[in-house]
Structure formats: structure tokens, C-alpha cells
Tab-separated table of C-alpha atoms in Angstrom:
chain	number	residue	atom	x	y	z
A	16	UNK	CA	-24.142	-2.902	16.118
A	17	UNK	CA	-23.965	-4.822	19.393
A	18	UNK	CA	-20.293	-5.644	19.902
A	19	UNK	CA	-17.015	-5.010	18.113
A	20	UNK	CA	-13.427	-5.785	19.035
A	21	UNK	CA	-10.226	-7.732	18.501
A	22	UNK	CA	-9.927	-11.157	20.146
A	23	UNK	CA	-6.853	-13.233	20.958
A	24	UNK	CA	-7.413	-16.906	21.787
A	25	UNK	CA	-5.227	-19.852	22.708
A	26	UNK	CA	-7.252	-23.080	22.555
A	27	UNK	CA	-10.117	-21.296	24.373
A	28	UNK	CA	-12.472	-20.559	21.440
A	29	UNK	CA	-14.428	-23.800	21.633
A	30	UNK	CA	-18.187	-23.351	21.974
A	31	UNK	CA	-20.914	-25.738	20.853
A	32	UNK	CA	-24.314	-25.178	19.254
A	33	UNK	CA	-24.298	-21.375	19.198
A	34	UNK	CA	-27.535	-19.982	17.787
A	35	UNK	CA	-27.839	-16.208	18.092
A	36	UNK	CA	-30.421	-13.603	17.026
A	37	UNK	CA	-27.604	-11.476	15.596
A	38	UNK	CA	-25.092	-11.797	12.755
A	39	UNK	CA	-21.332	-12.203	13.219
A	40	UNK	CA	-18.644	-10.916	10.833
A	41	UNK	CA	-14.989	-11.902	11.371
A	42	UNK	CA	-11.682	-10.780	9.889
A	43	UNK	CA	-9.002	-13.354	10.765
A	44	UNK	CA	-5.484	-12.003	11.290
A	45	UNK	CA	-3.468	-14.936	12.655
A	46	UNK	CA	-3.642	-18.594	13.659
A	47	UNK	CA	-6.055	-21.391	12.853
A	48	UNK	CA	-9.608	-22.138	13.890
A	49	UNK	CA	-12.742	-23.578	12.344
A	50	UNK	CA	-16.516	-23.244	12.432
A	51	UNK	CA	-18.861	-26.206	12.032
A	52	UNK	CA	-22.212	-25.501	10.315
A	53	UNK	CA	-24.616	-28.299	9.373
A	54	UNK	CA	-21.915	-30.899	10.146
A	55	UNK	CA	-19.526	-29.232	7.667
A	56	UNK	CA	-16.181	-27.942	8.975
A	57	UNK	CA	-15.066	-24.561	7.615
A	58	UNK	CA	-11.412	-23.653	8.221
A	59	UNK	CA	-10.785	-19.986	9.086
A	60	UNK	CA	-7.808	-18.576	7.197
A	61	UNK	CA	-5.819	-15.427	8.088
A	62	UNK	CA	-6.564	-12.578	5.699
A	63	UNK	CA	-10.121	-13.703	4.954
A	64	UNK	CA	-13.500	-12.478	6.199
A	65	UNK	CA	-16.412	-14.622	7.357
A	66	UNK	CA	-20.102	-14.105	8.051
A	67	UNK	CA	-22.467	-16.162	10.224
A	68	UNK	CA	-26.039	-14.870	9.752
A	69	UNK	CA	-28.487	-14.630	12.650
A	70	UNK	CA	-30.108	-17.912	13.772
A	71	UNK	CA	-27.393	-20.032	12.120
A	72	UNK	CA	-26.466	-22.798	14.562
A	73	UNK	CA	-22.710	-23.339	14.615
A	74	UNK	CA	-19.820	-24.642	16.721
A	75	UNK	CA	-16.471	-22.877	17.207
A	76	UNK	CA	-13.296	-24.996	17.134
A	77	UNK	CA	-9.843	-23.760	18.168
A	78	UNK	CA	-6.756	-25.858	18.961
A	79	UNK	CA	-4.075	-23.159	19.113
A	80	UNK	CA	-3.431	-19.443	18.750
A	81	UNK	CA	-6.239	-17.626	16.965
A	82	UNK	CA	-6.653	-13.859	16.479
A	83	UNK	CA	-9.521	-12.080	14.773
A	84	UNK	CA	-11.609	-8.936	14.587
A	85	UNK	CA	-15.324	-9.392	15.157
A	86	UNK	CA	-18.524	-7.355	14.904
A	87	UNK	CA	-22.034	-8.423	15.937
A	88	UNK	CA	-24.958	-6.937	13.997
A	89	UNK	CA	-28.594	-6.991	15.090
A	90	UNK	CA	-31.156	-6.463	12.312
A	91	UNK	CA	-34.237	-5.483	14.269
A	92	UNK	CA	-36.891	-5.043	11.579
A	93	UNK	CA	-36.550	-8.450	9.926
A	94	UNK	CA	-40.258	-8.510	9.129
A	95	UNK	CA	-40.293	-5.269	7.136
A	96	UNK	CA	-39.024	-6.923	3.969
A	97	UNK	CA	-36.379	-4.220	3.590
A	98	UNK	CA	-33.620	-5.824	5.645
A	99	UNK	CA	-30.240	-6.738	4.187
A	100	UNK	CA	-29.014	-9.728	6.144
A	101	UNK	CA	-32.363	-11.503	6.316
A	102	UNK	CA	-32.987	-11.291	2.576
A	103	UNK	CA	-29.725	-12.710	1.194
A	104	UNK	CA	-27.837	-15.996	1.163
A	105	UNK	CA	-24.227	-15.058	1.836
A	106	UNK	CA	-21.003	-16.897	1.081
A	107	UNK	CA	-19.467	-17.988	4.381
A	108	UNK	CA	-15.966	-16.879	3.317
A	109	UNK	CA	-14.600	-14.096	1.123
A	110	UNK	CA	-11.018	-12.850	0.599
A	111	UNK	CA	-10.175	-9.926	2.851
A	112	UNK	CA	-8.467	-6.788	1.607
A	113	UNK	CA	-5.909	-4.569	3.400
A	114	UNK	CA	-8.583	-1.866	3.589
A	115	UNK	CA	-10.897	-4.294	5.428
A	116	UNK	CA	-8.410	-4.677	8.250
A	117	UNK	CA	-8.066	-0.898	8.417
A	118	UNK	CA	-11.847	-0.562	8.572
A	119	UNK	CA	-12.033	-3.018	11.460
A	120	UNK	CA	-9.216	-1.226	13.272
A	121	UNK	CA	-11.055	2.082	12.874
A	122	UNK	CA	-14.322	0.503	14.027
A	123	UNK	CA	-12.632	-0.861	17.160
A	124	UNK	CA	-10.946	2.478	17.864
A	125	UNK	CA	-14.257	4.359	17.665
A	126	UNK	CA	-16.107	1.779	19.765
A	127	UNK	CA	-13.671	0.536	22.404
A	128	UNK	CA	-16.463	0.369	24.997
A	129	UNK	CA	-18.371	-2.183	22.880
A	130	UNK	CA	-15.754	-4.941	23.039
A	131	UNK	CA	-16.829	-8.214	24.614
A	132	UNK	CA	-15.680	-8.691	28.198
A	133	UNK	CA	-16.050	-12.470	27.904
A	134	UNK	CA	-15.563	-14.737	24.899
A	135	UNK	CA	-18.072	-17.362	26.054
A	136	UNK	CA	-21.420	-16.924	24.202
A	137	UNK	CA	-23.214	-18.400	27.222
A	138	UNK	CA	-22.336	-15.191	29.075
A	139	UNK	CA	-23.084	-12.517	26.471
A	140	UNK	CA	-25.528	-14.267	24.120
A	141	UNK	CA	-28.780	-13.887	26.063
A	142	UNK	CA	-31.864	-11.716	26.065
A	143	UNK	CA	-30.769	-9.350	28.840
A	144	UNK	CA	-27.355	-8.711	27.298
A	145	UNK	CA	-28.906	-8.162	23.867
A	146	UNK	CA	-31.438	-5.634	25.171
A	147	UNK	CA	-28.731	-3.791	27.090
A	148	UNK	CA	-26.422	-3.624	24.059
A	149	UNK	CA	-29.243	-2.302	21.868
A	150	UNK	CA	-30.095	0.312	24.516
A	151	UNK	CA	-26.491	1.466	24.875
A	152	UNK	CA	-26.041	1.749	21.129
A	153	UNK	CA	-29.211	3.814	20.731
A	154	UNK	CA	-28.029	6.210	23.425
A	155	UNK	CA	-24.757	6.967	21.657
A	156	UNK	CA	-24.406	10.285	19.780
A	157	UNK	CA	-25.901	10.210	16.299
A	158	UNK	CA	-22.634	11.188	14.589
A	159	UNK	CA	-20.870	8.320	16.363
A	160	UNK	CA	-23.449	5.783	15.214
A	161	UNK	CA	-23.403	7.112	11.643
A	162	UNK	CA	-19.612	6.860	11.397
A	163	UNK	CA	-19.686	3.288	12.689
A	164	UNK	CA	-22.554	2.218	10.434
A	165	UNK	CA	-20.735	3.707	7.442
A	166	UNK	CA	-17.842	1.336	8.123
A	167	UNK	CA	-20.158	-1.604	8.716
A	168	UNK	CA	-21.964	-1.012	5.413
A	169	UNK	CA	-18.613	-1.123	3.627
A	170	UNK	CA	-17.734	-4.441	5.267
A	171	UNK	CA	-21.205	-5.870	4.676
A	172	UNK	CA	-21.050	-4.684	1.082
A	173	UNK	CA	-18.142	-7.081	0.467
A	174	UNK	CA	-20.476	-9.982	1.262
A	175	UNK	CA	-23.530	-8.567	-0.532
A	176	UNK	CA	-21.443	-8.324	-3.723
A	177	UNK	CA	-21.124	-12.115	-3.675
A	178	UNK	CA	-24.546	-12.898	-2.185
A	179	UNK	CA	-27.742	-14.092	-3.809
A	180	UNK	CA	-31.251	-12.909	-2.921
A	181	UNK	CA	-33.134	-15.578	-0.994
A	182	UNK	CA	-36.209	-14.947	-3.074
A	183	UNK	CA	-35.532	-14.060	-6.706
A	184	UNK	CA	-38.567	-13.131	-8.743
A	185	UNK	CA	-38.947	-11.084	-11.893
A	186	UNK	CA	-42.727	-10.856	-11.818
A	187	UNK	CA	-43.739	-7.470	-10.314
A	188	UNK	CA	-47.008	-8.959	-9.015
A	189	UNK	CA	-45.150	-11.578	-6.980
A	190	UNK	CA	-42.632	-8.965	-5.823
A	191	UNK	CA	-45.533	-6.890	-4.547
A	192	UNK	CA	-46.979	-9.917	-2.728
A	193	UNK	CA	-43.623	-10.663	-1.067
A	194	UNK	CA	-43.435	-7.116	0.235
A	195	UNK	CA	-47.042	-7.232	1.447
A	196	UNK	CA	-46.442	-10.473	3.350
A	197	UNK	CA	-43.148	-9.312	4.858
A	198	UNK	CA	-44.621	-6.005	6.007
A	199	UNK	CA	-47.711	-7.569	7.594
A	200	UNK	CA	-46.526	-10.546	9.635
A	201	UNK	CA	-48.841	-9.437	12.424
A	202	UNK	CA	-51.912	-9.791	10.261
A	203	UNK	CA	-53.987	-12.764	9.119
A	204	UNK	CA	-53.248	-12.727	5.392
A	205	UNK	CA	-55.418	-14.814	3.089
A	206	UNK	CA	-53.963	-16.231	-0.100
A	207	UNK	CA	-57.117	-15.447	-2.067
A	208	UNK	CA	-56.791	-11.788	-1.050
A	209	UNK	CA	-53.184	-11.721	-2.291
A	210	UNK	CA	-54.308	-13.343	-5.527
A	211	UNK	CA	-57.052	-10.750	-5.949
A	212	UNK	CA	-54.583	-7.915	-5.381
A	213	UNK	CA	-52.349	-9.475	-8.032
A	214	UNK	CA	-55.343	-9.730	-10.409
A	215	UNK	CA	-55.041	-13.526	-10.676
A	216	UNK	CA	-57.113	-16.523	-9.775
A	217	UNK	CA	-56.037	-18.181	-6.522
A	218	UNK	CA	-54.807	-21.358	-8.226
A	219	UNK	CA	-52.785	-19.429	-10.825
A	220	UNK	CA	-51.340	-17.154	-8.148
A	221	UNK	CA	-50.191	-20.105	-6.013
A	222	UNK	CA	-48.580	-21.819	-9.034
A	223	UNK	CA	-46.799	-18.652	-10.146
A	224	UNK	CA	-45.702	-17.794	-6.596
A	225	UNK	CA	-44.202	-21.264	-6.098
A	226	UNK	CA	-42.547	-21.129	-9.508
A	227	UNK	CA	-40.989	-17.719	-8.781
A	228	UNK	CA	-40.171	-18.049	-5.075
A	229	UNK	CA	-39.713	-21.785	-4.587
A	230	UNK	CA	-42.429	-22.248	-1.982
A	231	UNK	CA	-46.140	-21.579	-1.579
A	232	UNK	CA	-47.464	-18.228	-0.298
A	233	UNK	CA	-48.641	-19.934	2.894
A	234	UNK	CA	-45.173	-21.380	3.550
A	235	UNK	CA	-43.498	-18.035	2.875
A	236	UNK	CA	-45.871	-16.335	5.317
A	237	UNK	CA	-45.193	-18.925	8.033
A	238	UNK	CA	-41.426	-18.617	7.488
A	239	UNK	CA	-41.641	-14.844	7.971
A	240	UNK	CA	-43.823	-15.195	11.057
A	241	UNK	CA	-41.472	-17.768	12.619
A	242	UNK	CA	-38.441	-15.583	11.879
A	243	UNK	CA	-40.131	-12.711	13.703
A	244	UNK	CA	-41.252	-15.028	16.523
A	245	UNK	CA	-37.673	-16.221	17.132
A	246	UNK	CA	-36.423	-12.647	17.249
A	247	UNK	CA	-39.167	-11.582	19.683
A	248	UNK	CA	-38.610	-14.586	21.947
A	249	UNK	CA	-34.863	-13.921	22.024
A	250	UNK	CA	-34.970	-10.166	22.560
A	251	UNK	CA	-38.285	-9.130	24.144
A	252	UNK	CA	-40.099	-9.781	27.410
A	253	UNK	CA	-43.556	-10.346	25.931
A	254	UNK	CA	-45.296	-13.569	26.937
A	255	UNK	CA	-45.779	-16.363	24.407
A	256	UNK	CA	-49.470	-15.454	24.294
A	257	UNK	CA	-48.674	-11.805	23.517
A	258	UNK	CA	-46.205	-12.807	20.804
A	259	UNK	CA	-48.759	-15.165	19.265
A	260	UNK	CA	-51.337	-12.366	19.152
A	261	UNK	CA	-48.761	-9.918	17.749
A	262	UNK	CA	-48.168	-12.347	14.877
A	263	UNK	CA	-51.861	-12.783	14.092
A	264	UNK	CA	-52.476	-16.086	15.921
A	265	UNK	CA	-55.628	-16.064	18.079
A	266	UNK	CA	-54.978	-19.625	19.255
A	267	UNK	CA	-51.794	-19.824	21.358
A	268	UNK	CA	-51.781	-23.636	21.224
A	269	UNK	CA	-51.857	-23.519	17.431
A	270	UNK	CA	-48.996	-20.996	17.409
A	271	UNK	CA	-46.984	-23.284	19.713
A	272	UNK	CA	-47.574	-26.276	17.412
A	273	UNK	CA	-46.583	-24.302	14.312
A	274	UNK	CA	-43.478	-22.965	16.046
A	275	UNK	CA	-42.388	-26.415	17.227
A	276	UNK	CA	-42.959	-27.889	13.767
A	277	UNK	CA	-40.826	-25.264	12.012
A	278	UNK	CA	-38.190	-24.514	14.674
A	279	UNK	CA	-37.911	-27.904	16.340
A	280	UNK	CA	-38.689	-26.808	19.890
A	281	UNK	CA	-41.428	-25.011	21.809
A	282	UNK	CA	-41.427	-21.206	22.211
A	283	UNK	CA	-40.764	-21.650	25.940
A	284	UNK	CA	-37.703	-23.838	25.454
A	285	UNK	CA	-36.454	-21.594	22.670
A	286	UNK	CA	-36.689	-18.522	24.899
A	287	UNK	CA	-35.039	-20.324	27.816
A	288	UNK	CA	-32.018	-21.046	25.638
A	289	UNK	CA	-31.326	-17.286	25.572
A	290	UNK	CA	-31.822	-16.767	29.296
A	291	UNK	CA	-29.193	-19.131	30.672
């Protein structure tokens, strides 16, 4: 948990092209606002909860009074394969319950020091702020963190109940391969080795993997590596060369080309967007 609080806005919640390495959950209590994602406008309704997963570019729109609870969640080990947020496709909106508001109120009461001092993402949504928030949270007493995470799991559970796994597969061999890829993004993984471990020919393995997962093993591996690369660029001080090596790329130029192809910008420009 990075930040949590209750925000009151009056035509001042208007921010464009926000793209953060953490997830936002809102509970709207009053007023009207909207969020634009992929050119689609989503109205925010009092009494409902909303989730914006990490690395989802969006724009906030507010033309009047708008009040909401918020919590920012940072899932650090996205490459382990065991994460929650990174492995599900969530509904943007779900109906809120009276207990949800009470949970948010309790979360705010227990963590008053973690409220945002400024509403503008350009001020708090950067590498230095992220690192500092993670450090402060880790230094809190264990009982305090456990109580807060218990509440967060309840809130997140509301969304998981209506979510779908990003990669649904019934074949245990493909499930094993997914876990192996996700847990070894820093290694050079060969498809023929995965096929051998699954006791299949390479061609059959690739066909079955694509049938079960919806993409090839190579594409899945690149997606996982790029997800980890974005997180490292946004939250760590390692050089691009060090990040490339950490992800199993010996050729930094090749890593830069792959990153630009899949993310749409170079690692340098991507990192700079979090350091403004």
C-alpha cells in the first residue's frame, strides 16, 4: 500500500494520460466525475467502486464536486507468477456495499499519514515518491501492515470475484510452463526446453500453448519481461544496461528495440516520464 485517503474535489480532478506502476481503487461517495480509458468515457457513480490496474493509461475528468476514497497498491513481484492484480482482467466498476465504505474509513483512520498531500499525479507519481512510499510502508510495525492488508484484501476480493484470469488453461503442462516463464524472466528461456519439460515436441507444444493461452510461448515470455522492465524503470535506479542484463538480454540495443516495439517508447523516455 502506497497511499490511502479521502479526497474532495471541485473541478480540480482533471489530469491527462496518467500511467502509473501501481493500481488505484476508488470508492465514490458524492458528485460526478469520469475516467477515460482507451478513448472510452467511464462515468463514476456514488456508491460504486472502481479499479485502475497498474500501467493502464487513463485521463481523469471532473466538472464539479467530486468526493471519493482512494488506495494505491504496488504489486512488487509481478514476475513471480503469483501476483493477484497482474494475473487478472478486472471489471472497471462494481457496486459498492455499506461495508466497503466502512472498510475504507477504517483504512484511512489507521493510515492517516499515508494520505496524498497533492492531488496532481505529476507531483506524487514518480520514481522517487514511489521508492519513498515503499520504504515508509516497510518500516511500519508488522501488526499495522497486517491490519491494513487485511482490509485491502477484502476490498480487492470484491473485484476478484468478478474478474477473469488473463491466462486460462486447463492443461497442467501448460500451467507448469506459465509458472516457469513467470518465475524466470531474468533467464534466457528456450521454447524447445519448455517443450521438453512438458514431454512434447516443440511444434505440438507451441500449438497447444497458443490454443490454451492465446499467444505463443515467445510472446508470453516477452510480455512478462516487458512488464518487469516497466516496473524496474519506474521504481529502480538501475541503468538501462543493468535492467537489460537482469532480464536476460546480453545486447542492450536489442532490448531497447524490443521495449520500443512493445511499449511504444524507448526505455529512457519511459523512465523520464516518471521523473518529471
